[in-house]
Short mmCIF file of the C-alpha atoms (twelve columns), coordinates in Angstrom:
data_MODEL
# 
_entry.id   MODEL 
# 
loop_
_atom_site.group_PDB 
_atom_site.id 
_atom_site.type_symbol 
_atom_site.label_atom_id 
_atom_site.label_alt_id 
_atom_site.label_comp_id 
_atom_site.label_asym_id 
_atom_site.label_seq_id 
_atom_site.Cartn_x 
_atom_site.Cartn_y 
_atom_site.Cartn_z 
_atom_site.pdbx_PDB_model_num 
ATOM 1   C CA . UNK A 1   0.124   0.108  -0.019  1 
ATOM 2   C CA . UNK A 2   1.340   3.442  -1.102  1 
ATOM 3   C CA . UNK A 3   1.869   5.831  1.587   1 
ATOM 4   C CA . UNK A 4   1.733   9.800  1.976   1 
ATOM 5   C CA . UNK A 5   5.598   9.654  1.625   1 
ATOM 6   C CA . UNK A 6   5.313   7.792  -1.464  1 
ATOM 7   C CA . UNK A 7   3.066   10.168 -3.006  1 
ATOM 8   C CA . UNK A 8   5.383   13.245 -1.955  1 
ATOM 9   C CA . UNK A 9   8.519   11.250 -3.806  1 
ATOM 10  C CA . UNK A 10  6.173   10.813 -6.908  1 
ATOM 11  C CA . UNK A 11  5.376   14.407 -6.786  1 
ATOM 12  C CA . UNK A 12  9.038   15.536 -6.478  1 
ATOM 13  C CA . UNK A 13  10.102  13.171 -9.305  1 
ATOM 14  C CA . UNK A 14  7.371   14.735 -11.647 1 
ATOM 15  C CA . UNK A 15  5.513   11.451 -12.219 1 
ATOM 16  C CA . UNK A 16  1.959   11.028 -12.508 1 
ATOM 17  C CA . UNK A 17  -0.288  9.943  -9.703  1 
ATOM 18  C CA . UNK A 18  -3.526  8.046  -10.616 1 
ATOM 19  C CA . UNK A 19  -6.667  7.893  -8.580  1 
ATOM 20  C CA . UNK A 20  -10.111 6.610  -9.200  1 
ATOM 21  C CA . UNK A 21  -13.408 7.295  -7.437  1 
ATOM 22  C CA . UNK A 22  -15.336 4.809  -5.787  1 
ATOM 23  C CA . UNK A 23  -18.710 5.094  -3.863  1 
ATOM 24  C CA . UNK A 24  -19.421 1.442  -2.527  1 
ATOM 25  C CA . UNK A 25  -18.011 -1.969 -1.894  1 
ATOM 26  C CA . UNK A 26  -18.984 -3.124 -5.665  1 
ATOM 27  C CA . UNK A 27  -16.928 -0.291 -7.352  1 
ATOM 28  C CA . UNK A 28  -14.306 -0.303 -4.900  1 
ATOM 29  C CA . UNK A 29  -13.537 -4.128 -5.677  1 
ATOM 30  C CA . UNK A 30  -13.448 -3.377 -9.286  1 
ATOM 31  C CA . UNK A 31  -10.844 -0.187 -8.813  1 
ATOM 32  C CA . UNK A 32  -8.886  -2.291 -6.247  1 
ATOM 33  C CA . UNK A 33  -7.946  -4.889 -8.815  1 
ATOM 34  C CA . UNK A 34  -6.357  -2.142 -11.129 1 
ATOM 35  C CA . UNK A 35  -2.929  -0.396 -10.614 1 
ATOM 36  C CA . UNK A 36  -4.104  2.926  -9.611  1 
ATOM 37  C CA . UNK A 37  -2.266  4.703  -6.781  1 
ATOM 38  C CA . UNK A 38  -5.228  5.621  -4.694  1 
ATOM 39  C CA . UNK A 39  -8.903  5.388  -4.471  1 
ATOM 40  C CA . UNK A 40  -11.089 8.638  -3.686  1 
ATOM 41  C CA . UNK A 41  -14.466 8.607  -1.846  1 
ATOM 42  C CA . UNK A 42  -15.836 11.718 -3.369  1 
ATOM 43  C CA . UNK A 43  -18.442 14.006 -1.979  1 
ATOM 44  C CA . UNK A 44  -19.855 13.719 -5.402  1 
ATOM 45  C CA . UNK A 45  -21.671 10.629 -4.194  1 
ATOM 46  C CA . UNK A 46  -24.274 12.883 -3.260  1 
ATOM 47  C CA . UNK A 47  -25.090 13.544 -6.912  1 
ATOM 48  C CA . UNK A 48  -23.811 10.179 -8.408  1 
ATOM 49  C CA . UNK A 49  -25.504 7.994  -6.003  1 
ATOM 50  C CA . UNK A 50  -28.196 9.950  -4.291  1 
ATOM 51  C CA . UNK A 51  -29.396 12.130 -7.065  1 
ATOM 52  C CA . UNK A 52  -28.791 15.409 -5.748  1 
ATOM 53  C CA . UNK A 53  -28.221 18.514 -7.836  1 
ATOM 54  C CA . UNK A 54  -24.943 19.463 -6.188  1 
ATOM 55  C CA . UNK A 55  -22.413 18.027 -3.885  1 
ATOM 56  C CA . UNK A 56  -23.558 20.310 -1.005  1 
ATOM 57  C CA . UNK A 57  -26.145 17.553 0.171   1 
ATOM 58  C CA . UNK A 58  -23.150 15.649 1.275   1 
ATOM 59  C CA . UNK A 59  -22.692 15.324 5.092   1 
ATOM 60  C CA . UNK A 60  -20.239 13.864 7.317   1 
ATOM 61  C CA . UNK A 61  -22.594 10.876 8.024   1 
ATOM 62  C CA . UNK A 62  -23.145 10.211 4.295   1 
ATOM 63  C CA . UNK A 63  -19.462 10.544 3.430   1 
ATOM 64  C CA . UNK A 64  -18.727 7.944  6.595   1 
ATOM 65  C CA . UNK A 65  -21.141 5.505  5.253   1 
ATOM 66  C CA . UNK A 66  -19.371 5.389  2.045   1 
ATOM 67  C CA . UNK A 67  -15.906 5.440  3.188   1 
ATOM 68  C CA . UNK A 68  -16.778 2.638  5.430   1 
ATOM 69  C CA . UNK A 69  -18.135 0.657  2.261   1 
ATOM 70  C CA . UNK A 70  -15.088 1.361  0.209   1 
ATOM 71  C CA . UNK A 71  -12.642 0.638  3.053   1 
ATOM 72  C CA . UNK A 72  -14.453 -2.846 3.626   1 
ATOM 73  C CA . UNK A 73  -13.646 -3.730 -0.014  1 
ATOM 74  C CA . UNK A 74  -10.288 -2.053 -0.936  1 
ATOM 75  C CA . UNK A 75  -7.959  -3.414 1.748   1 
ATOM 76  C CA . UNK A 76  -4.263  -2.400 0.671   1 
ATOM 77  C CA . UNK A 77  -5.301  0.545  -1.389  1 
ATOM 78  C CA . UNK A 78  -4.515  4.160  -0.218  1 
ATOM 79  C CA . UNK A 79  -7.916  5.538  0.516   1 
ATOM 80  C CA . UNK A 80  -8.628  9.334  0.678   1 
ATOM 81  C CA . UNK A 81  -12.122 10.777 1.414   1 
ATOM 82  C CA . UNK A 82  -13.672 14.050 0.667   1 
ATOM 83  C CA . UNK A 83  -14.747 16.105 3.737   1 
ATOM 84  C CA . UNK A 84  -18.100 17.611 2.903   1 
ATOM 85  C CA . UNK A 85  -17.920 20.983 0.878   1 
ATOM 86  C CA . UNK A 86  -16.988 23.941 3.175   1 
ATOM 87  C CA . UNK A 87  -16.431 21.740 6.456   1 
ATOM 88  C CA . UNK A 88  -13.619 23.955 7.723   1 
ATOM 89  C CA . UNK A 89  -15.848 27.202 7.414   1 
ATOM 90  C CA . UNK A 90  -17.777 25.680 10.658  1 
ATOM 91  C CA . UNK A 91  -14.769 26.136 12.747  1 
ATOM 92  C CA . UNK A 92  -11.978 23.903 13.769  1 
ATOM 93  C CA . UNK A 93  -13.665 21.674 16.146  1 
ATOM 94  C CA . UNK A 94  -16.152 20.588 13.662  1 
ATOM 95  C CA . UNK A 95  -13.725 20.193 10.998  1 
ATOM 96  C CA . UNK A 96  -11.652 17.863 13.339  1 
ATOM 97  C CA . UNK A 97  -14.746 15.837 14.227  1 
ATOM 98  C CA . UNK A 98  -15.506 15.560 10.657  1 
ATOM 99  C CA . UNK A 99  -11.736 14.153 9.911   1 
ATOM 100 C CA . UNK A 100 -12.094 11.738 12.652  1 
ATOM 101 C CA . UNK A 101 -15.480 10.317 11.550  1 
ATOM 102 C CA . UNK A 102 -14.063 9.479  8.116   1 
ATOM 103 C CA . UNK A 103 -10.779 8.110  9.305   1 
ATOM 104 C CA . UNK A 104 -12.093 5.974  11.837  1 
ATOM 105 C CA . UNK A 105 -14.923 4.779  9.441   1 
ATOM 106 C CA . UNK A 106 -12.159 2.619  7.966   1 
ATOM 107 C CA . UNK A 107 -11.905 0.869  11.364  1 
ATOM 108 C CA . UNK A 108 -8.567  2.824  12.340  1 
ATOM 109 C CA . UNK A 109 -7.789  5.893  14.588  1 
ATOM 110 C CA . UNK A 110 -5.168  7.213  11.829  1 
ATOM 111 C CA . UNK A 111 -3.557  6.392  8.388   1 
ATOM 112 C CA . UNK A 112 -0.313  4.739  7.579   1 
ATOM 113 C CA . UNK A 113 1.988   7.766  6.045   1 
ATOM 114 C CA . UNK A 114 5.283   5.748  5.920   1 
ATOM 115 C CA . UNK A 115 6.550   2.285  5.779   1 
ATOM 116 C CA . UNK A 116 8.101   2.923  9.141   1 
ATOM 117 C CA . UNK A 117 4.435   2.747  10.391  1 
ATOM 118 C CA . UNK A 118 4.354   6.601  11.663  1 
ATOM 119 C CA . UNK A 119 0.663   7.789  11.662  1 
ATOM 120 C CA . UNK A 120 -1.168  10.944 10.527  1 
ATOM 121 C CA . UNK A 121 -2.667  10.835 13.938  1 
ATOM 122 C CA . UNK A 122 -6.544  12.365 14.355  1 
ATOM 123 C CA . UNK A 123 -7.716  13.768 17.713  1 
ATOM 124 C CA . UNK A 124 -11.229 13.410 18.145  1 
ATOM 125 C CA . UNK A 125 -13.286 16.470 19.586  1 
ATOM 126 C CA . UNK A 126 -16.249 16.173 21.392  1 
ATOM 127 C CA . UNK A 127 -18.462 19.343 22.283  1 
ATOM 128 C CA . UNK A 128 -21.513 17.622 24.044  1 
ATOM 129 C CA . UNK A 129 -20.703 16.014 27.261  1 
ATOM 130 C CA . UNK A 130 -23.316 13.417 26.757  1 
ATOM 131 C CA . UNK A 131 -21.735 12.224 23.392  1 
ATOM 132 C CA . UNK A 132 -18.580 11.998 24.994  1 
ATOM 133 C CA . UNK A 133 -20.129 9.799  28.026  1 
ATOM 134 C CA . UNK A 134 -21.390 7.460  25.406  1 
ATOM 135 C CA . UNK A 135 -17.810 7.140  23.969  1 
ATOM 136 C CA . UNK A 136 -16.324 6.669  27.531  1 
ATOM 137 C CA . UNK A 137 -18.883 3.703  28.052  1 
ATOM 138 C CA . UNK A 138 -17.609 1.960  25.006  1 
ATOM 139 C CA . UNK A 139 -13.954 2.440  26.039  1 
ATOM 140 C CA . UNK A 140 -14.849 1.043  29.528  1 
ATOM 141 C CA . UNK A 141 -16.435 -2.092 28.088  1 
ATOM 142 C CA . UNK A 142 -13.412 -2.572 26.050  1 
ATOM 143 C CA . UNK A 143 -11.218 -2.302 29.178  1 
ATOM 144 C CA . UNK A 144 -9.456  0.694  28.329  1 
ATOM 145 C CA . UNK A 145 -7.893  3.138  30.893  1 
ATOM 146 C CA . UNK A 146 -8.172  6.869  30.702  1 
ATOM 147 C CA . UNK A 147 -6.311  9.747  31.769  1 
ATOM 148 C CA . UNK A 148 -7.697  13.417 31.870  1 
ATOM 149 C CA . UNK A 149 -6.278  16.600 31.808  1 
ATOM 150 C CA . UNK A 150 -8.661  19.336 32.489  1 
ATOM 151 C CA . UNK A 151 -7.435  22.885 31.026  1 
ATOM 152 C CA . UNK A 152 -8.561  26.383 30.349  1 
ATOM 153 C CA . UNK A 153 -6.681  26.275 27.177  1 
ATOM 154 C CA . UNK A 154 -3.973  28.725 25.908  1 
ATOM 155 C CA . UNK A 155 -1.589  25.625 26.346  1 
ATOM 156 C CA . UNK A 156 1.953   25.577 27.078  1 
ATOM 157 C CA . UNK A 157 4.763   23.197 27.700  1 
ATOM 158 C CA . UNK A 158 3.450   22.549 31.377  1 
ATOM 159 C CA . UNK A 159 0.120   21.420 30.106  1 
ATOM 160 C CA . UNK A 160 1.840   18.958 27.553  1 
ATOM 161 C CA . UNK A 161 3.813   17.670 30.434  1 
ATOM 162 C CA . UNK A 162 0.569   16.506 31.986  1 
ATOM 163 C CA . UNK A 163 -0.524  15.094 28.587  1 
ATOM 164 C CA . UNK A 164 2.733   13.083 28.119  1 
ATOM 165 C CA . UNK A 165 2.434   11.736 31.546  1 
ATOM 166 C CA . UNK A 166 -1.316  10.564 30.926  1 
ATOM 167 C CA . UNK A 167 -0.501  9.087  27.729  1 
ATOM 168 C CA . UNK A 168 2.378   7.027  29.294  1 
ATOM 169 C CA . UNK A 169 0.077   5.790  32.039  1 
ATOM 170 C CA . UNK A 170 -3.020  4.981  30.185  1 
ATOM 171 C CA . UNK A 171 -4.556  3.609  27.104  1 
ATOM 172 C CA . UNK A 172 -6.394  6.731  26.302  1 
ATOM 173 C CA . UNK A 173 -6.115  10.754 27.091  1 
ATOM 174 C CA . UNK A 174 -8.702  13.167 27.317  1 
ATOM 175 C CA . UNK A 175 -7.915  16.805 27.361  1 
ATOM 176 C CA . UNK A 176 -10.853 19.268 28.208  1 
ATOM 177 C CA . UNK A 177 -10.543 22.978 27.279  1 
ATOM 178 C CA . UNK A 178 -13.130 25.378 29.203  1 
ATOM 179 C CA . UNK A 179 -12.409 28.820 30.369  1 
ATOM 180 C CA . UNK A 180 -14.401 28.752 33.484  1 
ATOM 181 C CA . UNK A 181 -16.194 32.017 33.980  1 
ATOM 182 C CA . UNK A 182 -17.341 31.427 37.734  1 
ATOM 183 C CA . UNK A 183 -13.758 31.354 39.003  1 
ATOM 184 C CA . UNK A 184 -12.883 34.908 37.787  1 
ATOM 185 C CA . UNK A 185 -13.642 37.539 40.406  1 
ATOM 186 C CA . UNK A 186 -12.663 40.399 37.837  1 
ATOM 187 C CA . UNK A 187 -14.692 40.148 34.648  1 
ATOM 188 C CA . UNK A 188 -11.857 42.129 32.893  1 
ATOM 189 C CA . UNK A 189 -9.489  39.401 33.749  1 
ATOM 190 C CA . UNK A 190 -11.945 36.973 32.325  1 
ATOM 191 C CA . UNK A 191 -12.155 38.926 29.243  1 
ATOM 192 C CA . UNK A 192 -8.272  39.297 28.903  1 
ATOM 193 C CA . UNK A 193 -7.592  35.548 29.542  1 
ATOM 194 C CA . UNK A 194 -6.086  34.132 26.254  1 
ATOM 195 C CA . UNK A 195 -7.955  32.084 24.214  1 
ATOM 196 C CA . UNK A 196 -6.123  30.161 21.399  1 
ATOM 197 C CA . UNK A 197 -8.346  27.315 20.532  1 
ATOM 198 C CA . UNK A 198 -6.999  26.597 16.901  1 
ATOM 199 C CA . UNK A 199 -3.189  26.460 18.382  1 
ATOM 200 C CA . UNK A 200 -4.280  24.329 21.345  1 
ATOM 201 C CA . UNK A 201 -6.023  21.727 19.236  1 
ATOM 202 C CA . UNK A 202 -2.837  21.342 16.854  1 
ATOM 203 C CA . UNK A 203 -0.650  20.972 19.942  1 
ATOM 204 C CA . UNK A 204 -2.673  18.426 21.172  1 
ATOM 205 C CA . UNK A 205 -2.749  16.650 17.817  1 
ATOM 206 C CA . UNK A 206 1.177   16.652 17.665  1 
ATOM 207 C CA . UNK A 207 1.057   15.053 21.128  1 
ATOM 208 C CA . UNK A 208 -1.116  12.455 19.985  1 
ATOM 209 C CA . UNK A 209 -4.109  13.119 22.266  1 
ATOM 210 C CA . UNK A 210 -6.718  10.986 21.813  1 
ATOM 211 C CA . UNK A 211 -9.673  12.980 22.819  1 
ATOM 212 C CA . UNK A 212 -10.482 16.756 23.440  1 
ATOM 213 C CA . UNK A 213 -13.808 18.004 25.018  1 
ATOM 214 C CA . UNK A 214 -15.014 21.647 24.384  1 
ATOM 215 C CA . UNK A 215 -17.959 21.922 26.650  1 
ATOM 216 C CA . UNK A 216 -20.386 24.926 26.404  1 
ATOM 217 C CA . UNK A 217 -21.005 26.961 29.421  1 
ATOM 218 C CA . UNK A 218 -24.759 26.295 28.980  1 
ATOM 219 C CA . UNK A 219 -24.085 22.397 29.293  1 
ATOM 220 C CA . UNK A 220 -21.903 22.832 32.180  1 
ATOM 221 C CA . UNK A 221 -23.913 25.241 34.179  1 
ATOM 222 C CA . UNK A 222 -27.677 24.220 33.347  1 
ATOM 223 C CA . UNK A 223 -28.513 25.144 36.950  1 
ATOM 224 C CA . UNK A 224 -26.704 28.585 36.810  1 
ATOM 225 C CA . UNK A 225 -24.385 27.838 39.161  1 
ATOM 226 C CA . UNK A 226 -27.001 27.197 42.138  1 
ATOM 227 C CA . UNK A 227 -25.322 24.245 43.003  1 
ATOM 228 C CA . UNK A 228 -21.685 24.443 44.175  1 
ATOM 229 C CA . UNK A 229 -18.960 22.679 45.957  1 
ATOM 230 C CA . UNK A 230 -17.975 24.688 49.123  1 
ATOM 231 C CA . UNK A 231 -14.940 23.687 51.524  1 
ATOM 232 C CA . UNK A 232 -15.024 25.400 54.798  1 
ATOM 233 C CA . UNK A 233 -11.328 25.359 56.076  1 
ATOM 234 C CA . UNK A 234 -8.399  25.336 53.632  1 
ATOM 235 C CA . UNK A 235 -9.841  27.167 50.839  1 
ATOM 236 C CA . UNK A 236 -10.347 30.183 52.990  1 
ATOM 237 C CA . UNK A 237 -6.621  31.003 53.432  1 
ATOM 238 C CA . UNK A 238 -4.027  32.099 50.761  1 
ATOM 239 C CA . UNK A 239 -5.796  32.356 47.496  1 
ATOM 240 C CA . UNK A 240 -9.163  32.007 49.166  1 
ATOM 241 C CA . UNK A 241 -8.582  35.002 51.257  1 
ATOM 242 C CA . UNK A 242 -7.434  37.104 48.327  1 
ATOM 243 C CA . UNK A 243 -10.358 35.756 46.004  1 
ATOM 244 C CA . UNK A 244 -13.409 35.026 48.095  1 
ATOM 245 C CA . UNK A 245 -15.545 32.000 46.422  1 
ATOM 246 C CA . UNK A 246 -12.704 31.303 44.257  1 
ATOM 247 C CA . UNK A 247 -12.416 27.801 45.206  1 
ATOM 248 C CA . UNK A 248 -16.036 27.095 45.176  1 
ATOM 249 C CA . UNK A 249 -16.153 27.734 41.570  1 
ATOM 250 C CA . UNK A 250 -12.841 25.800 40.984  1 
ATOM 251 C CA . UNK A 251 -14.152 22.652 43.030  1 
ATOM 252 C CA . UNK A 252 -17.386 22.845 41.480  1 
ATOM 253 C CA . UNK A 253 -16.241 22.765 37.777  1 
ATOM 254 C CA . UNK A 254 -13.515 20.298 38.693  1 
ATOM 255 C CA . UNK A 255 -16.160 17.887 40.231  1 
ATOM 256 C CA . UNK A 256 -18.267 18.393 37.021  1 
ATOM 257 C CA . UNK A 257 -15.617 17.508 34.684  1 
ATOM 258 C CA . UNK A 258 -14.295 14.571 36.460  1 
ATOM 259 C CA . UNK A 259 -17.990 13.239 36.518  1 
ATOM 260 C CA . UNK A 260 -18.205 13.611 32.652  1 
ATOM 261 C CA . UNK A 261 -14.715 12.479 31.988  1 
ATOM 262 C CA . UNK A 262 -14.959 9.135  34.066  1 
ATOM 263 C CA . UNK A 263 -11.319 8.839  33.907  1 
ATOM 264 C CA . UNK A 264 -8.987  6.481  35.955  1 
ATOM 265 C CA . UNK A 265 -6.641  9.246  36.490  1 
ATOM 266 C CA . UNK A 266 -6.628  13.118 36.540  1 
ATOM 267 C CA . UNK A 267 -3.369  15.252 36.107  1 
ATOM 268 C CA . UNK A 268 -2.996  18.557 37.857  1 
ATOM 269 C CA . UNK A 269 0.260   20.681 37.872  1 
ATOM 270 C CA . UNK A 270 1.830   21.521 41.356  1 
ATOM 271 C CA . UNK A 271 2.175   24.961 40.615  1 
ATOM 272 C CA . UNK A 272 -1.353  25.482 41.836  1 
ATOM 273 C CA . UNK A 273 -0.608  23.840 44.907  1 
ATOM 274 C CA . UNK A 274 -3.446  24.790 47.090  1 
ATOM 275 C CA . UNK A 275 -6.077  24.003 44.314  1 
ATOM 276 C CA . UNK A 276 -4.247  20.546 43.981  1 
ATOM 277 C CA . UNK A 277 -4.722  19.729 47.661  1 
ATOM 278 C CA . UNK A 278 -8.178  20.688 47.788  1 
ATOM 279 C CA . UNK A 279 -9.028  18.898 44.578  1 
ATOM 280 C CA . UNK A 280 -7.360  15.743 46.066  1 
ATOM 281 C CA . UNK A 281 -9.135  16.178 49.306  1 
ATOM 282 C CA . UNK A 282 -12.636 16.591 47.426  1 
ATOM 283 C CA . UNK A 283 -12.137 13.359 45.429  1 
ATOM 284 C CA . UNK A 284 -11.604 11.400 48.611  1 
ATOM 285 C CA . UNK A 285 -14.339 13.082 50.228  1 
ATOM 286 C CA . UNK A 286 -16.982 12.339 47.416  1 
ATOM 287 C CA . UNK A 287 -15.387 8.764  46.746  1 
ATOM 288 C CA . UNK A 288 -14.612 9.735  43.281  1 
ATOM 289 C CA . UNK A 289 -13.255 6.677  41.223  1 
ATOM 290 C CA . UNK A 290 -10.435 9.039  39.627  1 
ATOM 291 C CA . UNK A 291 -7.197  9.283  41.174  1 
ATOM 292 C CA . UNK A 292 -5.746  12.692 41.256  1 
ATOM 293 C CA . UNK A 293 -1.944  12.670 40.049  1 
ATOM 294 C CA . UNK A 294 0.197   15.451 40.760  1 
ATOM 295 C CA . UNK A 295 2.767   16.630 38.401  1 
ATOM 296 C CA . UNK A 296 6.045   18.779 38.925  1 
ATOM 297 C CA . UNK A 297 6.013   22.180 37.822  1 
ATOM 298 C CA . UNK A 298 7.643   23.173 34.403  1 
ATOM 299 C CA . UNK A 299 9.587   26.290 34.347  1 
ATOM 300 C CA . UNK A 300 11.460  28.360 32.167  1 
ATOM 301 C CA . UNK A 301 15.103  28.103 32.079  1 
ATOM 302 C CA . UNK A 302 15.198  31.173 34.299  1 
ATOM 303 C CA . UNK A 303 13.025  29.836 36.791  1 
ATOM 304 C CA . UNK A 304 9.787   31.347 35.904  1 
ATOM 305 C CA . UNK A 305 6.785   28.958 36.381  1 
ATOM 306 C CA . UNK A 306 4.902   28.154 33.109  1 
ATOM 307 C CA . UNK A 307 1.614   29.770 33.154  1 
ATOM 308 C CA . UNK A 308 -0.883  30.810 30.459  1 
ATOM 309 C CA . UNK A 309 -0.827  34.467 31.881  1 
ATOM 310 C CA . UNK A 310 2.840   34.912 31.192  1 
ATOM 311 C CA . UNK A 311 2.161   35.752 27.674  1 
ATOM 312 C CA . UNK A 312 0.355   38.939 28.839  1 
ATOM 313 C CA . UNK A 313 3.636   40.082 30.911  1 
ATOM 314 C CA . UNK A 314 5.055   43.298 29.376  1 
ATOM 315 C CA . UNK A 315 8.697   42.931 28.484  1 
ATOM 316 C CA . UNK A 316 10.133  44.744 31.326  1 
ATOM 317 C CA . UNK A 317 7.906   42.827 33.768  1 
ATOM 318 C CA . UNK A 318 8.928   39.526 32.090  1 
ATOM 319 C CA . UNK A 319 12.349  40.297 32.834  1 
ATOM 320 C CA . UNK A 320 11.522  40.946 36.296  1 
ATOM 321 C CA . UNK A 321 9.363   37.863 36.747  1 
ATOM 322 C CA . UNK A 322 11.954  35.221 37.541  1 
ATOM 323 C CA . UNK A 323 12.807  36.867 40.638  1 
ATOM 324 C CA . UNK A 324 9.552   35.770 42.153  1 
ATOM 325 C CA . UNK A 325 10.875  32.138 42.127  1 
ATOM 326 C CA . UNK A 326 14.355  33.223 43.062  1 
ATOM 327 C CA . UNK A 327 13.139  34.978 46.330  1 
ATOM 328 C CA . UNK A 328 10.509  32.156 47.437  1 
ATOM 329 C CA . UNK A 329 13.679  29.588 47.139  1 
ATOM 330 C CA . UNK A 330 16.228  31.554 48.879  1 
ATOM 331 C CA . UNK A 331 14.489  33.958 51.577  1 
ATOM 332 C CA . UNK A 332 15.029  32.857 55.170  1 
ATOM 333 C CA . UNK A 333 11.363  33.896 56.287  1 
ATOM 334 C CA . UNK A 334 8.069   34.582 54.463  1 
ATOM 335 C CA . UNK A 335 8.424   38.116 55.998  1 
ATOM 336 C CA . UNK A 336 11.906  38.501 54.383  1 
ATOM 337 C CA . UNK A 337 10.412  37.263 50.988  1 
ATOM 338 C CA . UNK A 338 7.759   39.951 51.180  1 
ATOM 339 C CA . UNK A 339 10.223  42.582 51.699  1 
ATOM 340 C CA . UNK A 340 12.660  41.284 49.039  1 
ATOM 341 C CA . UNK A 341 9.963   41.211 46.394  1 
ATOM 342 C CA . UNK A 342 8.903   44.504 47.215  1 
ATOM 343 C CA . UNK A 343 12.148  45.874 46.529  1 
ATOM 344 C CA . UNK A 344 12.256  44.322 43.151  1 
ATOM 345 C CA . UNK A 345 8.919   46.039 42.311  1 
ATOM 346 C CA . UNK A 346 6.374   43.260 42.944  1 
ATOM 347 C CA . UNK A 347 3.018   43.987 44.561  1 
ATOM 348 C CA . UNK A 348 2.785   41.125 46.898  1 
ATOM 349 C CA . UNK A 349 -0.615  39.417 47.862  1 
ATOM 350 C CA . UNK A 350 0.726   37.094 50.241  1 
ATOM 351 C CA . UNK A 351 3.930   34.626 51.081  1 
ATOM 352 C CA . UNK A 352 3.354   32.000 53.508  1 
ATOM 353 C CA . UNK A 353 4.942   28.791 54.775  1 
ATOM 354 C CA . UNK A 354 2.526   25.844 54.710  1 
ATOM 355 C CA . UNK A 355 3.205   22.052 55.580  1 
ATOM 356 C CA . UNK A 356 6.712   22.217 54.073  1 
ATOM 357 C CA . UNK A 357 6.007   24.360 51.256  1 
ATOM 358 C CA . UNK A 358 6.364   28.140 50.611  1 
ATOM 359 C CA . UNK A 359 3.405   29.553 48.795  1 
ATOM 360 C CA . UNK A 360 3.294   33.095 47.310  1 
ATOM 361 C CA . UNK A 361 1.291   35.251 44.963  1 
ATOM 362 C CA . UNK A 362 2.236   38.503 43.449  1 
ATOM 363 C CA . UNK A 363 1.246   40.997 40.655  1 
ATOM 364 C CA . UNK A 364 3.362   42.605 37.970  1 
ATOM 365 C CA . UNK A 365 1.235   45.182 36.096  1 
ATOM 366 C CA . UNK A 366 -2.001  43.526 35.284  1 
ATOM 367 C CA . UNK A 367 -0.840  40.157 35.553  1 
ATOM 368 C CA . UNK A 368 -1.134  37.931 38.667  1 
ATOM 369 C CA . UNK A 369 1.451   35.103 39.124  1 
ATOM 370 C CA . UNK A 370 1.477   32.421 41.716  1 
ATOM 371 C CA . UNK A 371 4.131   29.821 42.645  1 
ATOM 372 C CA . UNK A 372 5.608   27.616 45.409  1 
ATOM 373 C CA . UNK A 373 8.550   25.918 46.336  1 
ATOM 374 C CA . UNK A 374 9.534   23.032 48.635  1 
ATOM 375 C CA . UNK A 375 11.347  24.251 51.816  1 
ATOM 376 C CA . UNK A 376 14.646  22.620 52.551  1 
ATOM 377 C CA . UNK A 377 14.651  20.818 49.088  1 
# 
């Protein structure tokens, strides 16, 4: 069977590439006996087979049916399937779902693109939580383990380290992207939060992430946030004291996502240490089936903890930001750290030592940064 690399070589050599259209198993068997390089399942099936005046009537479902029929009868042939006309005009998530539907119609999660068995990997995107839960039930029946990485998008290397850990420890990996409005105490901060969905999806595809969940606010907050999770002790200090109600929102959305994902393991970064502790305690308190897995903070070479908010730092503030980690790591006491940070030009929300960790939150311009270090480590 030819692969993508073979076609690239033929094109570079100026040689002709032959391709014949097939719409069903009968025509695919005839074409498969020939020496053509590839078989095309064309969206013209809407006209040739179904009698429509144009190809606009071809849907993803229709193309998936014809792709499956052709694939069943043309084993060993390189198969190309048309996306419905203007698929990408509906947005990247919809297009990714269309691609996934057509590729998986052939009974695979990807297609071979070299003799070394590299694959053109397709990440399946779900927008509806109910559709995802149906998919997850099928995985469970097949005995497949699932790792889950909840995010708010604007992905960076720290997020990708969680994805890699999940892929190493589970059969399948799900990443959610949802900017949770209830955890923002400042509407302007919510409006400024970076949203980079197209880039995020490409990064996840490159990391061979199996599934992405893109839930809508209306699906996650059908109750209008009438019901929420409230922790009465540890959530009232540090971040909780600076941002009243913040952890109610965080714990509520994490619980919802964990219930939807139905994962065996969920991965959280240690940069948000207080959040990690609260999520771990909540999972235990409510007997959740998902294990909460802590993952080490990923840092820039200069020590700054990776964060989606870092991209909003002005150049002068970005130069100054690594001093936050340095001071947390070297100051003898929290008070000494506060004084040193203020001398460097930071606005300090808090620095405190807690159960062998030093946690801090500061502001540079309009950007708020949090970090923590192990004491005596």
